[in-house]
PDB file of C-alpha atoms in Angstrom:
ATOM      1  CA  MET A   1       1.213  44.386  11.669  1.00 50.00           C
ATOM      2  CA  SER A   2       4.155  46.236  13.145  1.00 55.00           C
ATOM      3  CA  THR A   3       7.785  44.544  13.223  1.00 60.00           C
ATOM      4  CA  THR A   4       7.486  43.853  16.759  1.00 65.00           C
ATOM      5  CA  GLU A   5       4.284  41.884  16.887  1.00 74.00           C
ATOM      6  CA  THR A   6       4.432  37.905  17.048  1.00 74.00           C
ATOM      7  CA  PRO A   7       2.315  36.144  14.432  1.00 80.00           C
ATOM      8  CA  GLU A   8      -0.418  34.045  16.138  1.00 88.00           C
ATOM      9  CA  TRP A   9       0.648  30.494  16.221  1.00 86.00           C
ATOM     10  CA  ALA A  10      -1.408  28.305  13.756  1.00 81.00           C
ATOM     11  CA  GLY A  11      -1.004  25.019  15.589  1.00 85.00           C
ATOM     12  CA  PRO A  12       1.179  22.028  15.029  1.00 89.00           C
ATOM     13  CA  ALA A  13       1.512  21.067  11.524  1.00 92.00           C
ATOM     14  CA  HIS A  14      -0.531  17.970  10.203  1.00 94.00           C
ATOM     15  CA  PHE A  15       1.641  17.457   7.213  1.00 96.00           C
ATOM     16  CA  LEU A  16       4.486  19.267   5.344  1.00 96.00           C
ATOM     17  CA  PRO A  17       4.081  20.742   2.104  1.00 96.00           C
ATOM     18  CA  PRO A  18       6.113  19.301  -0.998  1.00 97.00           C
ATOM     19  CA  HIS A  19       9.861  20.369  -1.090  1.00 96.00           C
ATOM     20  CA  GLU A  20      11.851  20.488  -4.429  1.00 95.00           C
ATOM     21  CA  PRO A  21      12.769  17.281  -6.223  1.00 97.00           C
ATOM     22  CA  ILE A  22      15.809  15.796  -7.488  1.00 97.00           C
ATOM     23  CA  ARG A  23      15.955  15.720 -11.263  1.00 96.00           C
ATOM     24  CA  ARG A  24      17.466  12.135 -12.427  1.00 94.00           C
ATOM     25  CA  ALA A  25      19.403  12.010 -15.583  1.00 94.00           C
ATOM     26  CA  ASP A  26      16.258  10.486 -17.473  1.00 93.00           C
ATOM     27  CA  GLY A  27      14.133  13.418 -16.730  1.00 95.00           C
ATOM     28  CA  ALA A  28      12.331  11.707 -13.838  1.00 97.00           C
ATOM     29  CA  ARG A  29      11.827  13.768 -10.697  1.00 98.00           C
ATOM     30  CA  HIS A  30      12.144  12.300  -7.242  1.00 98.00           C
ATOM     31  CA  PHE A  31      10.589  13.576  -4.201  1.00 98.00           C
ATOM     32  CA  SER A  32      12.164  12.036  -1.217  1.00 97.00           C
ATOM     33  CA  GLY A  33      10.789  11.823   2.315  1.00 97.00           C
ATOM     34  CA  LEU A  34       7.737  13.825   1.966  1.00 98.00           C
ATOM     35  CA  THR A  35       5.835  14.026   5.222  1.00 98.00           C
ATOM     36  CA  TYR A  36       2.328  13.335   4.310  1.00 98.00           C
ATOM     37  CA  ALA A  37       0.866  13.166   7.805  1.00 97.00           C
ATOM     38  CA  VAL A  38       1.686  13.879  11.388  1.00 93.00           C
ATOM     39  CA  ALA A  39       0.049  11.355  13.684  1.00 88.00           C
ATOM     40  CA  PHE A  40       0.661  12.996  16.869  1.00 87.00           C
ATOM     41  CA  GLY A  41       2.879  10.807  19.262  1.00 88.00           C
ATOM     42  CA  TYR A  42       4.300   8.830  16.515  1.00 89.00           C
ATOM     43  CA  ARG A  43       7.075   9.236  13.956  1.00 88.00           C
ATOM     44  CA  PRO A  44       6.383  11.308  10.818  1.00 93.00           C
ATOM     45  CA  LEU A  45       4.559   9.494   8.070  1.00 97.00           C
ATOM     46  CA  GLN A  46       6.454   9.791   4.846  1.00 98.00           C
ATOM     47  CA  LEU A  47       6.571   8.791   1.200  1.00 98.00           C
ATOM     48  CA  ASP A  48       8.895   8.940  -1.758  1.00 98.00           C
ATOM     49  CA  LEU A  49       7.409   9.863  -5.180  1.00 98.00           C
ATOM     50  CA  TRP A  50       8.825   9.247  -8.738  1.00 98.00           C
ATOM     51  CA  VAL A  51       7.269  11.224 -11.529  1.00 98.00           C
ATOM     52  CA  PRO A  52       8.312  10.465 -15.100  1.00 98.00           C
ATOM     53  CA  ASP A  53       9.207  13.084 -17.508  1.00 96.00           C
ATOM     54  CA  THR A  54       5.918  13.046 -19.660  1.00 95.00           C
ATOM     55  CA  PRO A  55       4.262  16.002 -21.595  1.00 94.00           C
ATOM     56  CA  VAL A  56       1.185  15.630 -19.261  1.00 95.00           C
ATOM     57  CA  PRO A  57       0.780  14.824 -15.704  1.00 96.00           C
ATOM     58  CA  ALA A  58       1.143  11.182 -15.245  1.00 97.00           C
ATOM     59  CA  PRO A  59      -1.390   8.843 -13.530  1.00 97.00           C
ATOM     60  CA  LEU A  60      -0.308   7.679 -10.060  1.00 98.00           C
ATOM     61  CA  VAL A  61       0.222   4.277  -8.451  1.00 98.00           C
ATOM     62  CA  VAL A  62       0.468   4.103  -4.560  1.00 98.00           C
ATOM     63  CA  TYR A  63       2.773   1.214  -3.529  1.00 98.00           C
ATOM     64  CA  VAL A  64       2.498  -0.293  -0.232  1.00 98.00           C
ATOM     65  CA  HIS A  65       5.433  -2.291   1.187  1.00 98.00           C
ATOM     66  CA  GLY A  66       5.007  -5.821   3.063  1.00 97.00           C
ATOM     67  CA  GLY A  67       6.481  -6.948   6.300  1.00 95.00           C
ATOM     68  CA  GLY A  68       3.555  -8.639   8.374  1.00 94.00           C
ATOM     69  CA  TRP A  69       2.474  -5.179   9.543  1.00 96.00           C
ATOM     70  CA  MET A  70       5.482  -5.677  11.926  1.00 93.00           C
ATOM     71  CA  MET A  71       8.465  -4.311   9.759  1.00 93.00           C
ATOM     72  CA  GLY A  72       9.511  -3.176   6.382  1.00 95.00           C
ATOM     73  CA  ASP A  73      10.324   0.182   4.703  1.00 96.00           C
ATOM     74  CA  ARG A  74       8.978   2.255   1.834  1.00 97.00           C
ATOM     75  CA  ARG A  75      12.536   2.370   0.106  1.00 96.00           C
ATOM     76  CA  TYR A  76      12.868  -1.363  -0.158  1.00 96.00           C
ATOM     77  CA  LEU A  77      11.217  -4.125  -2.519  1.00 97.00           C
ATOM     78  CA  PRO A  78      11.124  -7.866  -1.407  1.00 96.00           C
ATOM     79  CA  GLU A  79      14.748  -9.517  -1.834  1.00 95.00           C
ATOM     80  CA  THR A  80      13.522 -11.436  -4.717  1.00 96.00           C
ATOM     81  CA  LEU A  81      13.195  -8.228  -6.843  1.00 97.00           C
ATOM     82  CA  ARG A  82      16.106  -6.235  -7.874  1.00 95.00           C
ATOM     83  CA  PRO A  83      16.531  -3.113  -6.034  1.00 95.00           C
ATOM     84  CA  GLY A  84      14.343  -0.315  -7.575  1.00 95.00           C
ATOM     85  CA  SER A  85      13.259  -2.588 -10.467  1.00 97.00           C
ATOM     86  CA  LEU A  86       9.378  -2.096  -9.811  1.00 97.00           C
ATOM     87  CA  PHE A  87       9.845   1.561  -9.432  1.00 97.00           C
ATOM     88  CA  ASP A  88      11.724   2.027 -12.631  1.00 97.00           C
ATOM     89  CA  ALA A  89       9.313  -0.328 -14.439  1.00 98.00           C
ATOM     90  CA  PHE A  90       6.266   2.356 -13.536  1.00 98.00           C
ATOM     91  CA  LEU A  91       8.362   5.196 -14.826  1.00 98.00           C
ATOM     92  CA  ASP A  92       9.134   3.297 -18.050  1.00 97.00           C
ATOM     93  CA  ALA A  93       5.343   2.920 -18.438  1.00 97.00           C
ATOM     94  CA  GLY A  94       4.779   6.531 -18.202  1.00 97.00           C
ATOM     95  CA  LEU A  95       3.095   6.144 -14.439  1.00 98.00           C
ATOM     96  CA  ALA A  96       4.132   7.972 -11.348  1.00 98.00           C
ATOM     97  CA  VAL A  97       4.680   5.947  -8.285  1.00 98.00           C
ATOM     98  CA  ALA A  98       4.366   6.771  -4.449  1.00 98.00           C
ATOM     99  CA  THR A  99       5.921   4.570  -1.937  1.00 98.00           C
ATOM    100  CA  ILE A 100       4.617   4.913   1.478  1.00 98.00           C
ATOM    101  CA  ASP A 101       5.523   4.313   5.107  1.00 97.00           C
ATOM    102  CA  TYR A 102       2.728   3.193   7.624  1.00 98.00           C
ATOM    103  CA  ARG A 103       2.683   2.742  11.450  1.00 97.00           C
ATOM    104  CA  HIS A 104       3.261  -1.213  12.297  1.00 96.00           C
ATOM    105  CA  ALA A 105       1.226  -3.288  14.494  1.00 94.00           C
ATOM    106  CA  HIS A 106       3.227  -2.545  17.566  1.00 91.00           C
ATOM    107  CA  GLU A 107       2.974   1.145  17.097  1.00 92.00           C
ATOM    108  CA  ALA A 108      -0.616   1.284  16.573  1.00 93.00           C
ATOM    109  CA  ARG A 109      -3.482  -1.320  16.254  1.00 92.00           C
ATOM    110  CA  PHE A 110      -5.693  -1.664  13.159  1.00 96.00           C
ATOM    111  CA  PRO A 111      -7.264   0.504  11.617  1.00 97.00           C
ATOM    112  CA  ALA A 112      -4.019   2.843  11.908  1.00 96.00           C
ATOM    113  CA  GLN A 113      -2.453   1.356   9.066  1.00 98.00           C
ATOM    114  CA  LEU A 114      -5.385   2.037   6.734  1.00 98.00           C
ATOM    115  CA  HIS A 115      -5.831   5.366   8.056  1.00 98.00           C
ATOM    116  CA  ASP A 116      -2.234   6.059   7.178  1.00 98.00           C
ATOM    117  CA  ALA A 117      -2.530   4.661   3.589  1.00 98.00           C
ATOM    118  CA  LYS A 118      -5.735   6.923   2.988  1.00 98.00           C
ATOM    119  CA  ALA A 119      -3.944   9.927   4.380  1.00 98.00           C
ATOM    120  CA  ALA A 120      -1.116   9.368   1.694  1.00 98.00           C
ATOM    121  CA  VAL A 121      -3.753   9.333  -1.067  1.00 98.00           C
ATOM    122  CA  ARG A 122      -5.435  12.503   0.390  1.00 98.00           C
ATOM    123  CA  TYR A 123      -2.054  14.206   0.431  1.00 98.00           C
ATOM    124  CA  LEU A 124      -1.146  13.276  -3.045  1.00 98.00           C
ATOM    125  CA  ARG A 125      -4.380  14.556  -4.410  1.00 98.00           C
ATOM    126  CA  ALA A 126      -4.201  17.640  -2.583  1.00 98.00           C
ATOM    127  CA  HIS A 127      -0.879  18.531  -3.748  1.00 98.00           C
ATOM    128  CA  ALA A 128      -1.095  16.782  -7.299  1.00 98.00           C
ATOM    129  CA  GLY A 129      -0.482  20.292  -8.942  1.00 96.00           C
ATOM    130  CA  LEU A 130       2.888  20.923  -7.144  1.00 97.00           C
ATOM    131  CA  LEU A 131       3.948  17.153  -7.639  1.00 98.00           C
ATOM    132  CA  GLY A 132       2.867  17.100 -11.405  1.00 96.00           C
ATOM    133  CA  VAL A 133       0.889  13.946 -11.252  1.00 98.00           C
ATOM    134  CA  ASP A 134      -2.756  13.185 -12.538  1.00 97.00           C
ATOM    135  CA  THR A 135      -4.551  12.137  -9.236  1.00 95.00           C
ATOM    136  CA  ALA A 136      -8.126  11.625 -11.225  1.00 92.00           C
ATOM    137  CA  ARG A 137      -6.447   8.417 -11.805  1.00 89.00           C
ATOM    138  CA  ILE A 138      -4.966   6.335  -8.888  1.00 97.00           C
ATOM    139  CA  GLY A 139      -4.023   2.723  -8.814  1.00 98.00           C
ATOM    140  CA  ALA A 140      -2.946   0.910  -5.462  1.00 98.00           C
ATOM    141  CA  MET A 141      -0.198  -1.907  -5.485  1.00 98.00           C
ATOM    142  CA  GLY A 142       1.028  -3.887  -2.455  1.00 98.00           C
ATOM    143  CA  GLU A 143       2.740  -7.057  -1.499  1.00 98.00           C
ATOM    144  CA  SER A 144       1.823  -9.351   1.554  1.00 98.00           C
ATOM    145  CA  ALA A 145       0.844  -6.985   4.226  1.00 98.00           C
ATOM    146  CA  GLY A 146       0.942  -4.116   1.744  1.00 98.00           C
ATOM    147  CA  GLY A 147      -1.279  -6.274  -0.702  1.00 98.00           C
ATOM    148  CA  HIS A 148      -3.911  -6.341   2.348  1.00 98.00           C
ATOM    149  CA  LEU A 149      -3.823  -2.805   2.755  1.00 98.00           C
ATOM    150  CA  ALA A 150      -3.801  -1.941  -1.015  1.00 98.00           C
ATOM    151  CA  ALA A 151      -7.031  -3.947  -1.173  1.00 98.00           C
ATOM    152  CA  LEU A 152      -8.593  -2.397   1.684  1.00 98.00           C
ATOM    153  CA  LEU A 153      -7.835   1.025  -0.181  1.00 98.00           C
ATOM    154  CA  GLY A 154      -9.711  -0.204  -3.163  1.00 98.00           C
ATOM    155  CA  LEU A 155     -12.605  -1.584  -1.093  1.00 98.00           C
ATOM    156  CA  THR A 156     -13.371   1.015   1.642  1.00 98.00           C
ATOM    157  CA  ALA A 157     -13.830   4.352  -0.216  1.00 95.00           C
ATOM    158  CA  HIS A 158     -17.645   4.102   0.713  1.00 93.00           C
ATOM    159  CA  ARG A 159     -16.867   3.940   4.576  1.00 95.00           C
ATOM    160  CA  PRO A 160     -16.154   7.450   5.937  1.00 95.00           C
ATOM    161  CA  ASP A 161     -15.706   5.944   9.476  1.00 96.00           C
ATOM    162  CA  LEU A 162     -12.488   4.307   8.259  1.00 97.00           C
ATOM    163  CA  GLU A 163     -11.092   7.428   6.819  1.00 96.00           C
ATOM    164  CA  GLY A 164      -9.011   8.702   9.593  1.00 95.00           C
ATOM    165  CA  GLY A 165      -8.397  12.185  10.517  1.00 92.00           C
ATOM    166  CA  HIS A 166      -4.647  12.813  10.186  1.00 94.00           C
ATOM    167  CA  GLY A 167      -2.797  14.679   7.527  1.00 96.00           C
ATOM    168  CA  VAL A 168      -4.832  16.300   4.752  1.00 97.00           C
ATOM    169  CA  THR A 169      -8.470  15.876   4.970  1.00 95.00           C
ATOM    170  CA  GLY A 170     -11.252  16.506   2.395  1.00 95.00           C
ATOM    171  CA  PRO A 171     -10.025  14.849  -0.895  1.00 96.00           C
ATOM    172  CA  SER A 172     -11.191  11.440  -1.724  1.00 97.00           C
ATOM    173  CA  SER A 173      -8.754   8.307  -0.576  1.00 97.00           C
ATOM    174  CA  GLY A 174     -10.480   6.070  -3.379  1.00 97.00           C
ATOM    175  CA  VAL A 175      -8.498   4.436  -5.746  1.00 98.00           C
ATOM    176  CA  ASP A 176      -9.356   3.108  -9.356  1.00 97.00           C
ATOM    177  CA  VAL A 177      -7.479  -0.153  -9.845  1.00 98.00           C
ATOM    178  CA  VAL A 178      -5.797  -2.560  -7.443  1.00 98.00           C
ATOM    179  CA  VAL A 179      -2.790  -5.038  -7.748  1.00 98.00           C
ATOM    180  CA  ASP A 180      -2.433  -7.307  -4.731  1.00 98.00           C
ATOM    181  CA  TRP A 181       0.519  -9.712  -4.544  1.00 98.00           C
ATOM    182  CA  TYR A 182      -0.200 -12.400  -1.957  1.00 98.00           C
ATOM    183  CA  GLY A 183      -2.054 -10.492   0.214  1.00 98.00           C
ATOM    184  CA  VAL A 184      -4.355 -11.706   3.180  1.00 98.00           C
ATOM    185  CA  ALA A 185      -8.189 -11.396   2.283  1.00 98.00           C
ATOM    186  CA  ASP A 186      -9.847 -13.006   5.146  1.00 97.00           C
ATOM    187  CA  LEU A 187      -8.056 -12.869   8.767  1.00 95.00           C
ATOM    188  CA  ASP A 188     -10.689 -15.196  10.099  1.00 92.00           C
ATOM    189  CA  THR A 189      -9.874 -18.147   7.750  1.00 94.00           C
ATOM    190  CA  MET A 190      -6.023 -17.168   7.498  1.00 92.00           C
ATOM    191  CA  PRO A 191      -4.219 -20.213   9.368  1.00 86.00           C
ATOM    192  CA  ARG A 192      -2.116 -19.451  12.196  1.00 74.00           C
ATOM    193  CA  GLN A 193       0.838 -21.834  11.683  1.00 71.00           C
ATOM    194  CA  ALA A 194       4.190 -22.055  12.850  1.00 69.00           C
ATOM    195  CA  PRO A 195       6.980 -20.968  10.450  1.00 69.00           C
ATOM    196  CA  PRO A 196       9.526 -23.803   9.405  1.00 70.00           C
ATOM    197  CA  PRO A 197      12.173 -24.275  12.027  1.00 76.00           C
ATOM    198  CA  GLU A 198      14.867 -22.832   9.949  1.00 75.00           C
ATOM    199  CA  VAL A 199      12.684 -19.600   9.605  1.00 71.00           C
ATOM    200  CA  ALA A 200      11.634 -19.381  13.220  1.00 70.00           C
ATOM    201  CA  ALA A 201      15.409 -19.539  14.514  1.00 74.00           C
ATOM    202  CA  LEU A 202      15.724 -16.326  12.822  1.00 72.00           C
ATOM    203  CA  LEU A 203      12.927 -14.506  14.221  1.00 70.00           C
ATOM    204  CA  PRO A 204      13.225 -12.173  17.201  1.00 71.00           C
ATOM    205  CA  VAL A 205      10.651 -12.772  19.935  1.00 70.00           C
ATOM    206  CA  GLU A 206       8.396 -10.016  18.732  1.00 68.00           C
ATOM    207  CA  MET A 207       7.718 -11.964  15.770  1.00 69.00           C
ATOM    208  CA  GLN A 208       7.024 -15.349  17.420  1.00 65.00           C
ATOM    209  CA  VAL A 209       3.313 -14.395  17.677  1.00 73.00           C
ATOM    210  CA  PRO A 210       1.482 -14.755  14.453  1.00 80.00           C
ATOM    211  CA  PRO A 211       1.516 -11.112  12.710  1.00 86.00           C
ATOM    212  CA  GLU A 212      -2.454 -11.520  12.024  1.00 88.00           C
ATOM    213  CA  ASP A 213      -2.893 -11.590  15.894  1.00 88.00           C
ATOM    214  CA  GLN A 214      -0.338  -8.753  16.444  1.00 88.00           C
ATOM    215  CA  LEU A 215      -2.557  -6.616  13.931  1.00 92.00           C
ATOM    216  CA  LEU A 216      -5.801  -7.600  15.571  1.00 91.00           C
ATOM    217  CA  GLU A 217      -4.860  -7.514  19.364  1.00 87.00           C
ATOM    218  CA  GLY A 218      -7.489  -6.144  21.390  1.00 87.00           C
ATOM    219  CA  LEU A 219     -10.176  -5.985  18.437  1.00 86.00           C
ATOM    220  CA  ASP A 220     -13.603  -7.616  18.281  1.00 87.00           C
ATOM    221  CA  GLY A 221     -16.850  -7.057  16.579  1.00 90.00           C
ATOM    222  CA  GLN A 222     -17.081  -4.826  13.588  1.00 92.00           C
ATOM    223  CA  LEU A 223     -13.731  -3.302  13.871  1.00 90.00           C
ATOM    224  CA  ARG A 224     -12.178  -6.784  13.870  1.00 94.00           C
ATOM    225  CA  ASP A 225     -14.403  -7.739  10.860  1.00 96.00           C
ATOM    226  CA  ASP A 226     -13.324  -4.337   9.149  1.00 97.00           C
ATOM    227  CA  ALA A 227      -9.633  -5.476   8.900  1.00 97.00           C
ATOM    228  CA  SER A 228     -10.403  -8.252   6.455  1.00 98.00           C
ATOM    229  CA  PRO A 229     -10.780  -7.024   2.856  1.00 98.00           C
ATOM    230  CA  ILE A 230     -13.191  -9.800   1.909  1.00 98.00           C
ATOM    231  CA  THR A 231     -15.947  -8.067   4.197  1.00 98.00           C
ATOM    232  CA  HIS A 232     -15.862  -4.976   2.170  1.00 98.00           C
ATOM    233  CA  VAL A 233     -16.559  -6.206  -1.188  1.00 98.00           C
ATOM    234  CA  THR A 234     -19.438  -4.558  -3.029  1.00 98.00           C
ATOM    235  CA  ALA A 235     -20.158  -4.303  -6.760  1.00 98.00           C
ATOM    236  CA  GLN A 236     -18.673  -0.772  -6.820  1.00 97.00           C
ATOM    237  CA  ALA A 237     -15.072  -2.231  -6.209  1.00 98.00           C
ATOM    238  CA  PRO A 238     -12.517  -1.131  -8.760  1.00 98.00           C
ATOM    239  CA  PRO A 239     -10.786  -3.782 -10.885  1.00 98.00           C
ATOM    240  CA  PHE A 240      -8.368  -6.087  -9.186  1.00 98.00           C
ATOM    241  CA  LEU A 241      -5.400  -8.190 -10.239  1.00 98.00           C
ATOM    242  CA  LEU A 242      -4.429 -10.798  -7.702  1.00 98.00           C
ATOM    243  CA  VAL A 243      -1.070 -12.526  -8.010  1.00 98.00           C
ATOM    244  CA  HIS A 244      -0.223 -15.275  -5.686  1.00 98.00           C
ATOM    245  CA  GLY A 245       2.411 -18.360  -5.661  1.00 98.00           C
ATOM    246  CA  THR A 246       0.576 -21.705  -5.178  1.00 98.00           C
ATOM    247  CA  GLY A 247       3.451 -22.728  -2.768  1.00 97.00           C
ATOM    248  CA  ASP A 248       3.031 -20.084  -0.386  1.00 96.00           C
ATOM    249  CA  TRP A 249       3.048 -21.259   3.039  1.00 91.00           C
ATOM    250  CA  LEU A 250       2.950 -17.974   4.706  1.00 92.00           C
ATOM    251  CA  VAL A 251      -0.339 -16.541   3.125  1.00 96.00           C
ATOM    252  CA  PRO A 252      -1.807 -19.418   1.285  1.00 97.00           C
ATOM    253  CA  TYR A 253      -2.937 -19.125  -2.063  1.00 98.00           C
ATOM    254  CA  GLU A 254      -6.558 -19.846  -1.103  1.00 98.00           C
ATOM    255  CA  GLN A 255      -6.609 -16.249   0.329  1.00 98.00           C
ATOM    256  CA  SER A 256      -6.385 -14.816  -3.143  1.00 98.00           C
ATOM    257  CA  GLU A 257      -9.019 -17.421  -4.315  1.00 98.00           C
ATOM    258  CA  GLN A 258     -11.425 -16.313  -1.805  1.00 98.00           C
ATOM    259  CA  LEU A 259     -11.113 -12.613  -2.515  1.00 98.00           C
ATOM    260  CA  HIS A 260     -11.398 -13.414  -6.332  1.00 98.00           C
ATOM    261  CA  ALA A 261     -14.403 -15.543  -5.765  1.00 98.00           C
ATOM    262  CA  ALA A 262     -16.230 -12.699  -3.787  1.00 98.00           C
ATOM    263  CA  LEU A 263     -15.347 -10.082  -6.315  1.00 98.00           C
ATOM    264  CA  THR A 264     -16.659 -12.040  -9.380  1.00 98.00           C
ATOM    265  CA  ALA A 265     -19.659 -13.010  -7.540  1.00 98.00           C
ATOM    266  CA  VAL A 266     -20.814  -9.363  -7.395  1.00 98.00           C
ATOM    267  CA  GLY A 267     -19.620  -8.499 -11.002  1.00 98.00           C
ATOM    268  CA  VAL A 268     -16.283  -6.871 -10.281  1.00 98.00           C
ATOM    269  CA  ASP A 269     -13.610  -7.269 -12.933  1.00 98.00           C
ATOM    270  CA  SER A 270     -11.233  -9.457 -11.067  1.00 98.00           C
ATOM    271  CA  ARG A 271      -8.311 -11.495 -12.498  1.00 98.00           C
ATOM    272  CA  LEU A 272      -6.291 -14.043 -10.583  1.00 98.00           C
ATOM    273  CA  VAL A 273      -2.974 -15.334 -11.633  1.00 98.00           C
ATOM    274  CA  PRO A 274      -1.480 -18.424  -9.866  1.00 98.00           C
ATOM    275  CA  VAL A 275       2.418 -18.411  -9.790  1.00 98.00           C
ATOM    276  CA  GLU A 276       2.729 -22.333 -10.001  1.00 98.00           C
ATOM    277  CA  GLY A 277       4.739 -23.663  -7.186  1.00 97.00           C
ATOM    278  CA  ALA A 278       6.162 -20.131  -6.033  1.00 98.00           C
ATOM    279  CA  GLY A 279       6.423 -19.400  -2.472  1.00 97.00           C
ATOM    280  CA  HIS A 280       5.847 -16.012  -0.481  1.00 96.00           C
ATOM    281  CA  ILE A 281       7.516 -13.132  -2.145  1.00 97.00           C
ATOM    282  CA  PHE A 282       7.626 -15.593  -5.136  1.00 98.00           C
ATOM    283  CA  LEU A 283      10.501 -17.454  -3.837  1.00 97.00           C
ATOM    284  CA  GLY A 284      11.387 -20.325  -6.281  1.00 97.00           C
ATOM    285  CA  HIS A 285      10.090 -18.325  -9.356  1.00 97.00           C
ATOM    286  CA  ASP A 286      12.493 -17.629 -12.066  1.00 95.00           C
ATOM    287  CA  ASP A 287      10.760 -14.803 -13.998  1.00 97.00           C
ATOM    288  CA  VAL A 288       9.856 -12.161 -11.203  1.00 98.00           C
ATOM    289  CA  ASP A 289      10.519  -9.582 -13.906  1.00 97.00           C
ATOM    290  CA  GLY A 290       7.698 -11.148 -15.824  1.00 98.00           C
ATOM    291  CA  LEU A 291       5.418 -10.588 -13.058  1.00 98.00           C
ATOM    292  CA  ILE A 292       6.432  -7.074 -12.506  1.00 98.00           C
ATOM    293  CA  ALA A 293       5.763  -6.496 -16.238  1.00 98.00           C
ATOM    294  CA  LEU A 294       2.337  -8.001 -15.932  1.00 98.00           C
ATOM    295  CA  SER A 295       1.493  -5.886 -12.863  1.00 98.00           C
ATOM    296  CA  VAL A 296       2.648  -2.596 -14.286  1.00 98.00           C
ATOM    297  CA  SER A 297       0.882  -3.361 -17.680  1.00 97.00           C
ATOM    298  CA  HIS A 298      -2.401  -4.110 -15.981  1.00 97.00           C
ATOM    299  CA  LEU A 299      -2.225  -0.903 -13.996  1.00 98.00           C
ATOM    300  CA  ALA A 300      -1.140   1.209 -17.040  1.00 97.00           C
ATOM    301  CA  ASP A 301      -3.970  -0.292 -19.071  1.00 96.00           C
ATOM    302  CA  ALA A 302      -6.463   0.616 -16.326  1.00 96.00           C
ATOM    303  CA  LEU A 303      -5.196   4.209 -15.758  1.00 96.00           C
ATOM    304  CA  LEU A 304      -3.968   5.431 -19.187  1.00 91.00           C
ATOM    305  CA  GLU A 305      -7.231   4.536 -20.828  1.00 73.00           C
ATOM    306  CA  GLN A 306      -9.043   6.794 -18.762  1.00 53.00           C
ATOM    307  CA  PRO A 307      -9.629  10.371 -19.846  1.00 50.00           C
ATOM    308  CA  ALA A 308      -7.529  12.875 -17.737  1.00 44.00           C
TER     309      ALA A 308
END
């Protein structure tokens, strides 16, 4: 080709390749703001990735933040957790962790949020060599709305119609183990209740409608059913750890009880851990670090014991 010719345009980018990471003092690598998918007409969908300094590629956990499908940010943990504490615990256990953004309910209705989470998993698998992670072994963890999405990731690998088509296509979006902190399991049995007055006074008008109804707006039939993890339970589901405060008024403890019962009924390895008296985001519980340790240990046991 002569130097005066213009190369043919390949079309808009569907994702951006990984850039160089920052090396931390402990040897861990931090990839910040990787654009894992471009959902055209929306903001770029990004993730952050921390990879421990290990002699072989580390198994990977995908973390999904909460926020009622209406708010939240991949970079921040619930205020009951010390900043960065969960991510550091993964690194200390020899696990890589990717924390992802996804479209909120006012940006796009369900299943956009699930499509985004699946696109993130596919991106990480496609670029595993450049990122230095072992994506033959992936766990998913989330809290609240993120727990709901992590559960859906674990339960819908057999549903190509829920895969979505943006970002990297081709690799599997399936995961091998799920940790679900106080996530919604069944949107039909989830009570729509007004928040306490002191909470309601702090909410903007956009948050006055129950978040479940924001997520499901305009949906009916199969697609509405598909938004509830409990509808996807099969005997092929991966192991689950469900951790839930018994005093949670926002997402009642019974939601995790329902999912646990459905999983065990078909022979899936499921463990339900009640956190006595704790509210949402484990408010009122004095050992959140212990719950982090429990959850990270569960993921490490499931992922590190598998052959690479």
